[in-house]
Amino acid sequence: MHLPKIHPSILCADHGNLGHDIRLLTETGVDYMHMDVMDGDFVPNFGLGAEIFNCVRRYSDVPLDVHLMIRNPARKIKFFRELGAEIITIHPEAGTNTAATLAQIRETGAKPGIALNPETSVENVKNLFPLCDYVLAMTVNPGFGGQKFLESTVPKLKMLGELSKKYGFTLCVDGNINAERIRQLHPLGITNFVIGSALFRDDPVEMIRKIREENA
Ligand code: DX5
Ligand code: ZN
């Protein structure tokens, strides 16, 4: 089994020491920086604008995985691509033509992804899998870091683990992921993990070292 890929959620970093945190994570060799973008409409919170993207870019060349929790994401694909997005993930419930938006993302040279809310059924989105390089399975309702993991999502994660092999997309989970969850979910075919509050609560470098050791 490959080592789990780690996507620190920058929303949960210490924004008073952002440059320090970003440099530390980069030195530790994380795989992506997970950038949560929220418009206060599709989700109740606001988050991560251009200034934060530019700060991350200043301290790191780790690729950016951009999770758009905004209405009508098609309008903002170019904007986030120009800020350095390598993966751009949209919620199918957020816009009118998800397939066209995924094609638009690919045209910019970024990798297209869809994010599935805990309530979103695989059946309703499976026509989109051939258009995606990446699927982000939410294990909390999107909007805030530090929420409780929803156990009801686990059967869907198992199903997505199988489908990721069939369709060839990268499967990432997002929502209260910690070292113990990774031990549980990695054997289900989940390769990529967003880690927010659990990572920044204590010592990020030690936590990443432990995850790599436990899942080698
Ligand atoms: C929730 C975001 C997550 C969040 C992760 O809307 O998509 O990326 O910041 O934070 P934790 O790991 O604390 O749930
Ligand atoms: Zn996210």
PDB file of N, CA and C in Angstrom, residues 16-86:
ATOM      1  N   GLY A  16      -2.091  33.703  12.626  1.00  0.00           N
ATOM      2  CA  GLY A  16      -1.148  34.673  13.179  1.00  0.00           C
ATOM      3  C   GLY A  16       0.301  34.285  12.892  1.00  0.00           C
ATOM      4  N   ASN A  17       0.481  33.035  12.495  1.00  0.00           N
ATOM      5  CA  ASN A  17       1.834  32.516  12.209  1.00  0.00           C
ATOM      6  C   ASN A  17       1.808  31.721  10.909  1.00  0.00           C
ATOM      7  N   LEU A  18       1.067  32.224   9.948  1.00  0.00           N
ATOM      8  CA  LEU A  18       0.812  31.417   8.746  1.00  0.00           C
ATOM      9  C   LEU A  18       2.099  31.069   8.005  1.00  0.00           C
ATOM     10  N   GLY A  19       2.970  32.048   7.838  1.00  0.00           N
ATOM     11  CA  GLY A  19       4.220  31.794   7.114  1.00  0.00           C
ATOM     12  C   GLY A  19       5.018  30.679   7.775  1.00  0.00           C
ATOM     13  N   HIS A  20       5.087  30.701   9.102  1.00  0.00           N
ATOM     14  CA  HIS A  20       5.812  29.680   9.861  1.00  0.00           C
ATOM     15  C   HIS A  20       5.194  28.303   9.634  1.00  0.00           C
ATOM     16  N   ASP A  21       3.865  28.217   9.763  1.00  0.00           N
ATOM     17  CA  ASP A  21       3.181  26.921   9.589  1.00  0.00           C
ATOM     18  C   ASP A  21       3.394  26.379   8.176  1.00  0.00           C
ATOM     19  N   ILE A  22       3.284  27.254   7.186  1.00  0.00           N
ATOM     20  CA  ILE A  22       3.402  26.809   5.789  1.00  0.00           C
ATOM     21  C   ILE A  22       4.818  26.298   5.514  1.00  0.00           C
ATOM     22  N   ARG A  23       5.790  26.991   6.048  1.00  0.00           N
ATOM     23  CA  ARG A  23       7.180  26.578   5.826  1.00  0.00           C
ATOM     24  C   ARG A  23       7.442  25.218   6.482  1.00  0.00           C
ATOM     25  N   LEU A  24       6.934  25.060   7.700  1.00  0.00           N
ATOM     26  CA  LEU A  24       7.108  23.800   8.438  1.00  0.00           C
ATOM     27  C   LEU A  24       6.485  22.625   7.677  1.00  0.00           C
ATOM     28  N   LEU A  25       5.252  22.827   7.201  1.00  0.00           N
ATOM     29  CA  LEU A  25       4.554  21.753   6.468  1.00  0.00           C
ATOM     30  C   LEU A  25       5.294  21.426   5.179  1.00  0.00           C
ATOM     31  N   THR A  26       5.814  22.435   4.532  1.00  0.00           N
ATOM     32  CA  THR A  26       6.532  22.228   3.272  1.00  0.00           C
ATOM     33  C   THR A  26       7.798  21.408   3.530  1.00  0.00           C
ATOM     34  N   GLU A  27       8.509  21.748   4.601  1.00  0.00           N
ATOM     35  CA  GLU A  27       9.735  21.000   4.940  1.00  0.00           C
ATOM     36  C   GLU A  27       9.415  19.540   5.294  1.00  0.00           C
ATOM     37  N   THR A  28       8.243  19.316   5.870  1.00  0.00           N
ATOM     38  CA  THR A  28       7.833  17.957   6.245  1.00  0.00           C
ATOM     39  C   THR A  28       7.463  17.138   5.013  1.00  0.00           C
ATOM     40  N   GLY A  29       7.236  17.797   3.900  1.00  0.00           N
ATOM     41  CA  GLY A  29       6.949  17.098   2.644  1.00  0.00           C
ATOM     42  C   GLY A  29       5.491  16.709   2.500  1.00  0.00           C
ATOM     43  N   VAL A  30       4.575  17.607   2.857  1.00  0.00           N
ATOM     44  CA  VAL A  30       3.156  17.302   2.621  1.00  0.00           C
ATOM     45  C   VAL A  30       2.898  17.319   1.115  1.00  0.00           C
ATOM     46  N   ASP A  31       1.770  16.708   0.702  1.00  0.00           N
ATOM     47  CA  ASP A  31       1.550  16.485  -0.725  1.00  0.00           C
ATOM     48  C   ASP A  31       0.794  17.624  -1.410  1.00  0.00           C
ATOM     49  N   TYR A  32      -0.180  18.203  -0.692  1.00  0.00           N
ATOM     50  CA  TYR A  32      -0.963  19.336  -1.202  1.00  0.00           C
ATOM     51  C   TYR A  32      -1.252  20.269  -0.041  1.00  0.00           C
ATOM     52  N   MET A  33      -1.530  21.529  -0.344  1.00  0.00           N
ATOM     53  CA  MET A  33      -2.121  22.432   0.642  1.00  0.00           C
ATOM     54  C   MET A  33      -3.606  22.521   0.285  1.00  0.00           C
ATOM     55  N   HIS A  34      -4.476  22.200   1.249  1.00  0.00           N
ATOM     56  CA  HIS A  34      -5.927  22.212   1.013  1.00  0.00           C
ATOM     57  C   HIS A  34      -6.467  23.596   1.342  1.00  0.00           C
ATOM     58  N   MET A  35      -7.033  24.250   0.334  1.00  0.00           N
ATOM     59  CA  MET A  35      -7.492  25.633   0.463  1.00  0.00           C
ATOM     60  C   MET A  35      -9.017  25.655   0.403  1.00  0.00           C
ATOM     61  N   ASP A  36      -9.659  25.943   1.534  1.00  0.00           N
ATOM     62  CA  ASP A  36     -11.124  25.998   1.604  1.00  0.00           C
ATOM     63  C   ASP A  36     -11.598  27.396   1.252  1.00  0.00           C
ATOM     64  N   VAL A  37     -12.428  27.480   0.208  1.00  0.00           N
ATOM     65  CA  VAL A  37     -12.956  28.780  -0.217  1.00  0.00           C
ATOM     66  C   VAL A  37     -14.469  28.787   0.029  1.00  0.00           C
ATOM     67  N   MET A  38     -14.927  29.758   0.836  1.00  0.00           N
ATOM     68  CA  MET A  38     -16.339  29.772   1.253  1.00  0.00           C
ATOM     69  C   MET A  38     -16.920  31.159   1.035  1.00  0.00           C
ATOM     70  N   ASP A  39     -18.165  31.187   0.540  1.00  0.00           N
ATOM     71  CA  ASP A  39     -18.758  32.467   0.102  1.00  0.00           C
ATOM     72  C   ASP A  39     -19.830  33.000   1.047  1.00  0.00           C
ATOM     73  N   GLY A  40     -20.047  32.335   2.191  1.00  0.00           N
ATOM     74  CA  GLY A  40     -21.074  32.797   3.121  1.00  0.00           C
ATOM     75  C   GLY A  40     -22.490  32.576   2.608  1.00  0.00           C
ATOM     76  N   ASP A  41     -22.621  31.820   1.500  1.00  0.00           N
ATOM     77  CA  ASP A  41     -23.929  31.594   0.897  1.00  0.00           C
ATOM     78  C   ASP A  41     -24.143  30.091   0.679  1.00  0.00           C
ATOM     79  N   PHE A  42     -23.281  29.479  -0.107  1.00  0.00           N
ATOM     80  CA  PHE A  42     -23.382  28.019  -0.277  1.00  0.00           C
ATOM     81  C   PHE A  42     -23.135  27.320   1.061  1.00  0.00           C
ATOM     82  N   VAL A  43     -22.228  27.901   1.853  1.00  0.00           N
ATOM     83  CA  VAL A  43     -22.010  27.458   3.245  1.00  0.00           C
ATOM     84  C   VAL A  43     -22.057  28.700   4.128  1.00  0.00           C
ATOM     85  N   PRO A  44     -22.329  28.541   5.427  1.00  0.00           N
ATOM     86  CA  PRO A  44     -22.552  29.735   6.263  1.00  0.00           C
ATOM     87  C   PRO A  44     -21.296  30.539   6.598  1.00  0.00           C
ATOM     88  N   ASN A  45     -20.137  30.022   6.312  1.00  0.00           N
ATOM     89  CA  ASN A  45     -18.887  30.679   6.715  1.00  0.00           C
ATOM     90  C   ASN A  45     -18.226  31.354   5.505  1.00  0.00           C
ATOM     91  N   PHE A  46     -17.240  32.209   5.759  1.00  0.00           N
ATOM     92  CA  PHE A  46     -16.403  32.809   4.716  1.00  0.00           C
ATOM     93  C   PHE A  46     -14.981  32.261   4.875  1.00  0.00           C
ATOM     94  N   GLY A  47     -14.280  32.159   3.764  1.00  0.00           N
ATOM     95  CA  GLY A  47     -12.899  31.693   3.936  1.00  0.00           C
ATOM     96  C   GLY A  47     -11.996  31.884   2.752  1.00  0.00           C
ATOM     97  N   LEU A  48     -10.751  31.981   3.045  1.00  0.00           N
ATOM     98  CA  LEU A  48      -9.568  31.970   2.189  1.00  0.00           C
ATOM     99  C   LEU A  48      -9.698  32.712   0.849  1.00  0.00           C
ATOM    100  N   GLY A  49      -9.292  33.978   0.916  1.00  0.00           N
ATOM    101  CA  GLY A  49      -9.245  34.806  -0.285  1.00  0.00           C
ATOM    102  C   GLY A  49      -7.835  34.918  -0.843  1.00  0.00           C
ATOM    103  N   ALA A  50      -7.686  35.801  -1.809  1.00  0.00           N
ATOM    104  CA  ALA A  50      -6.436  35.911  -2.568  1.00  0.00           C
ATOM    105  C   ALA A  50      -5.224  36.195  -1.680  1.00  0.00           C
ATOM    106  N   GLU A  51      -5.399  36.979  -0.603  1.00  0.00           N
ATOM    107  CA  GLU A  51      -4.248  37.329   0.240  1.00  0.00           C
ATOM    108  C   GLU A  51      -3.647  36.075   0.877  1.00  0.00           C
ATOM    109  N   ILE A  52      -4.525  35.173   1.318  1.00  0.00           N
ATOM    110  CA  ILE A  52      -4.024  33.940   1.958  1.00  0.00           C
ATOM    111  C   ILE A  52      -3.341  33.047   0.905  1.00  0.00           C
ATOM    112  N   PHE A  53      -3.948  32.957  -0.282  1.00  0.00           N
ATOM    113  CA  PHE A  53      -3.308  32.176  -1.352  1.00  0.00           C
ATOM    114  C   PHE A  53      -1.904  32.730  -1.622  1.00  0.00           C
ATOM    115  N   ASN A  54      -1.803  34.034  -1.702  1.00  0.00           N
ATOM    116  CA  ASN A  54      -0.503  34.637  -2.015  1.00  0.00           C
ATOM    117  C   ASN A  54       0.501  34.388  -0.899  1.00  0.00           C
ATOM    118  N   CYS A  55       0.014  34.389   0.341  1.00  0.00           N
ATOM    119  CA  CYS A  55       0.901  34.107   1.468  1.00  0.00           C
ATOM    120  C   CYS A  55       1.416  32.667   1.371  1.00  0.00           C
ATOM    121  N   VAL A  56       0.514  31.726   1.093  1.00  0.00           N
ATOM    122  CA  VAL A  56       0.936  30.319   0.988  1.00  0.00           C
ATOM    123  C   VAL A  56       1.976  30.182  -0.132  1.00  0.00           C
ATOM    124  N   ARG A  57       1.709  30.826  -1.254  1.00  0.00           N
ATOM    125  CA  ARG A  57       2.631  30.770  -2.411  1.00  0.00           C
ATOM    126  C   ARG A  57       4.004  31.354  -2.078  1.00  0.00           C
ATOM    127  N   ARG A  58       4.006  32.373  -1.237  1.00  0.00           N
ATOM    128  CA  ARG A  58       5.264  33.012  -0.892  1.00  0.00           C
ATOM    129  C   ARG A  58       6.181  32.055  -0.124  1.00  0.00           C
ATOM    130  N   TYR A  59       5.592  31.170   0.697  1.00  0.00           N
ATOM    131  CA  TYR A  59       6.395  30.303   1.563  1.00  0.00           C
ATOM    132  C   TYR A  59       6.517  28.866   1.068  1.00  0.00           C
ATOM    133  N   SER A  60       5.820  28.517  -0.029  1.00  0.00           N
ATOM    134  CA  SER A  60       5.769  27.099  -0.404  1.00  0.00           C
ATOM    135  C   SER A  60       5.529  26.908  -1.893  1.00  0.00           C
ATOM    136  N   ASP A  61       6.095  25.815  -2.428  1.00  0.00           N
ATOM    137  CA  ASP A  61       5.749  25.455  -3.809  1.00  0.00           C
ATOM    138  C   ASP A  61       4.956  24.143  -3.852  1.00  0.00           C
ATOM    139  N   VAL A  62       4.443  23.716  -2.711  1.00  0.00           N
ATOM    140  CA  VAL A  62       3.575  22.534  -2.668  1.00  0.00           C
ATOM    141  C   VAL A  62       2.285  22.856  -3.448  1.00  0.00           C
ATOM    142  N   PRO A  63       1.807  21.921  -4.298  1.00  0.00           N
ATOM    143  CA  PRO A  63       0.610  22.217  -5.092  1.00  0.00           C
ATOM    144  C   PRO A  63      -0.625  22.519  -4.228  1.00  0.00           C
ATOM    145  N   LEU A  64      -1.491  23.363  -4.745  1.00  0.00           N
ATOM    146  CA  LEU A  64      -2.698  23.760  -4.019  1.00  0.00           C
ATOM    147  C   LEU A  64      -3.900  22.951  -4.506  1.00  0.00           C
ATOM    148  N   ASP A  65      -4.620  22.409  -3.549  1.00  0.00           N
ATOM    149  CA  ASP A  65      -5.882  21.711  -3.827  1.00  0.00           C
ATOM    150  C   ASP A  65      -6.981  22.651  -3.311  1.00  0.00           C
ATOM    151  N   VAL A  66      -7.785  23.173  -4.231  1.00  0.00           N
ATOM    152  CA  VAL A  66      -8.733  24.239  -3.886  1.00  0.00           C
ATOM    153  C   VAL A  66     -10.151  23.676  -3.828  1.00  0.00           C
ATOM    154  N   HIS A  67     -10.738  23.768  -2.652  1.00  0.00           N
ATOM    155  CA  HIS A  67     -12.079  23.234  -2.390  1.00  0.00           C
ATOM    156  C   HIS A  67     -13.055  24.409  -2.415  1.00  0.00           C
ATOM    157  N   LEU A  68     -13.787  24.519  -3.514  1.00  0.00           N
ATOM    158  CA  LEU A  68     -14.695  25.655  -3.682  1.00  0.00           C
ATOM    159  C   LEU A  68     -16.063  25.347  -3.089  1.00  0.00           C
ATOM    160  N   MET A  69     -16.380  26.015  -1.994  1.00  0.00           N
ATOM    161  CA  MET A  69     -17.724  25.907  -1.397  1.00  0.00           C
ATOM    162  C   MET A  69     -18.432  27.220  -1.693  1.00  0.00           C
ATOM    163  N   ILE A  70     -18.652  27.454  -2.990  1.00  0.00           N
ATOM    164  CA  ILE A  70     -19.255  28.723  -3.437  1.00  0.00           C
ATOM    165  C   ILE A  70     -20.329  28.420  -4.471  1.00  0.00           C
ATOM    166  N   ARG A  71     -21.329  29.302  -4.539  1.00  0.00           N
ATOM    167  CA  ARG A  71     -22.371  29.162  -5.570  1.00  0.00           C
ATOM    168  C   ARG A  71     -21.823  29.563  -6.925  1.00  0.00           C
ATOM    169  N   ASN A  72     -22.334  28.929  -7.961  1.00  0.00           N
ATOM    170  CA  ASN A  72     -21.928  29.198  -9.350  1.00  0.00           C
ATOM    171  C   ASN A  72     -20.407  29.237  -9.502  1.00  0.00           C
ATOM    172  N   PRO A  73     -19.735  28.138  -9.182  1.00  0.00           N
ATOM    173  CA  PRO A  73     -18.268  28.144  -9.204  1.00  0.00           C
ATOM    174  C   PRO A  73     -17.685  28.439 -10.590  1.00  0.00           C
ATOM    175  N   ALA A  74     -18.453  28.199 -11.647  1.00  0.00           N
ATOM    176  CA  ALA A  74     -17.937  28.416 -13.018  1.00  0.00           C
ATOM    177  C   ALA A  74     -17.364  29.816 -13.185  1.00  0.00           C
ATOM    178  N   ARG A  75     -17.918  30.791 -12.475  1.00  0.00           N
ATOM    179  CA  ARG A  75     -17.475  32.189 -12.619  1.00  0.00           C
ATOM    180  C   ARG A  75     -16.074  32.428 -12.071  1.00  0.00           C
ATOM    181  N   LYS A  76     -15.601  31.512 -11.212  1.00  0.00           N
ATOM    182  CA  LYS A  76     -14.367  31.798 -10.467  1.00  0.00           C
ATOM    183  C   LYS A  76     -13.222  30.817 -10.749  1.00  0.00           C
ATOM    184  N   ILE A  77     -13.404  29.964 -11.748  1.00  0.00           N
ATOM    185  CA  ILE A  77     -12.376  28.951 -12.035  1.00  0.00           C
ATOM    186  C   ILE A  77     -11.061  29.626 -12.456  1.00  0.00           C
ATOM    187  N   LYS A  78     -11.159  30.570 -13.372  1.00  0.00           N
ATOM    188  CA  LYS A  78      -9.958  31.236 -13.886  1.00  0.00           C
ATOM    189  C   LYS A  78      -9.232  31.966 -12.734  1.00  0.00           C
ATOM    190  N   PHE A  79     -10.031  32.621 -11.894  1.00  0.00           N
ATOM    191  CA  PHE A  79      -9.487  33.378 -10.762  1.00  0.00           C
ATOM    192  C   PHE A  79      -8.608  32.479  -9.876  1.00  0.00           C
ATOM    193  N   PHE A  80      -9.145  31.306  -9.520  1.00  0.00           N
ATOM    194  CA  PHE A  80      -8.380  30.441  -8.610  1.00  0.00           C
ATOM    195  C   PHE A  80      -7.247  29.720  -9.323  1.00  0.00           C
ATOM    196  N   ARG A  81      -7.421  29.429 -10.587  1.00  0.00           N
ATOM    197  CA  ARG A  81      -6.312  28.851 -11.357  1.00  0.00           C
ATOM    198  C   ARG A  81      -5.141  29.844 -11.382  1.00  0.00           C
ATOM    199  N   GLU A  82      -5.454  31.103 -11.579  1.00  0.00           N
ATOM    200  CA  GLU A  82      -4.389  32.117 -11.621  1.00  0.00           C
ATOM    201  C   GLU A  82      -3.729  32.319 -10.260  1.00  0.00           C
ATOM    202  N   LEU A  83      -4.443  31.952  -9.184  1.00  0.00           N
ATOM    203  CA  LEU A  83      -3.833  32.012  -7.843  1.00  0.00           C
ATOM    204  C   LEU A  83      -2.997  30.771  -7.548  1.00  0.00           C
ATOM    205  N   GLY A  84      -2.959  29.821  -8.481  1.00  0.00           N
ATOM    206  CA  GLY A  84      -2.054  28.674  -8.328  1.00  0.00           C
ATOM    207  C   GLY A  84      -2.721  27.333  -8.079  1.00  0.00           C
ATOM    208  N   ALA A  85      -4.052  27.222  -8.273  1.00  0.00           N
ATOM    209  CA  ALA A  85      -4.735  25.948  -8.015  1.00  0.00           C
ATOM    210  C   ALA A  85      -4.274  24.862  -8.990  1.00  0.00           C
ATOM    211  N   GLU A  86      -3.917  23.694  -8.437  1.00  0.00           N
ATOM    212  CA  GLU A  86      -3.574  22.525  -9.276  1.00  0.00           C
ATOM    213  C   GLU A  86      -4.762  21.574  -9.379  1.00  0.00           C
TER     214      GLU A  86
END
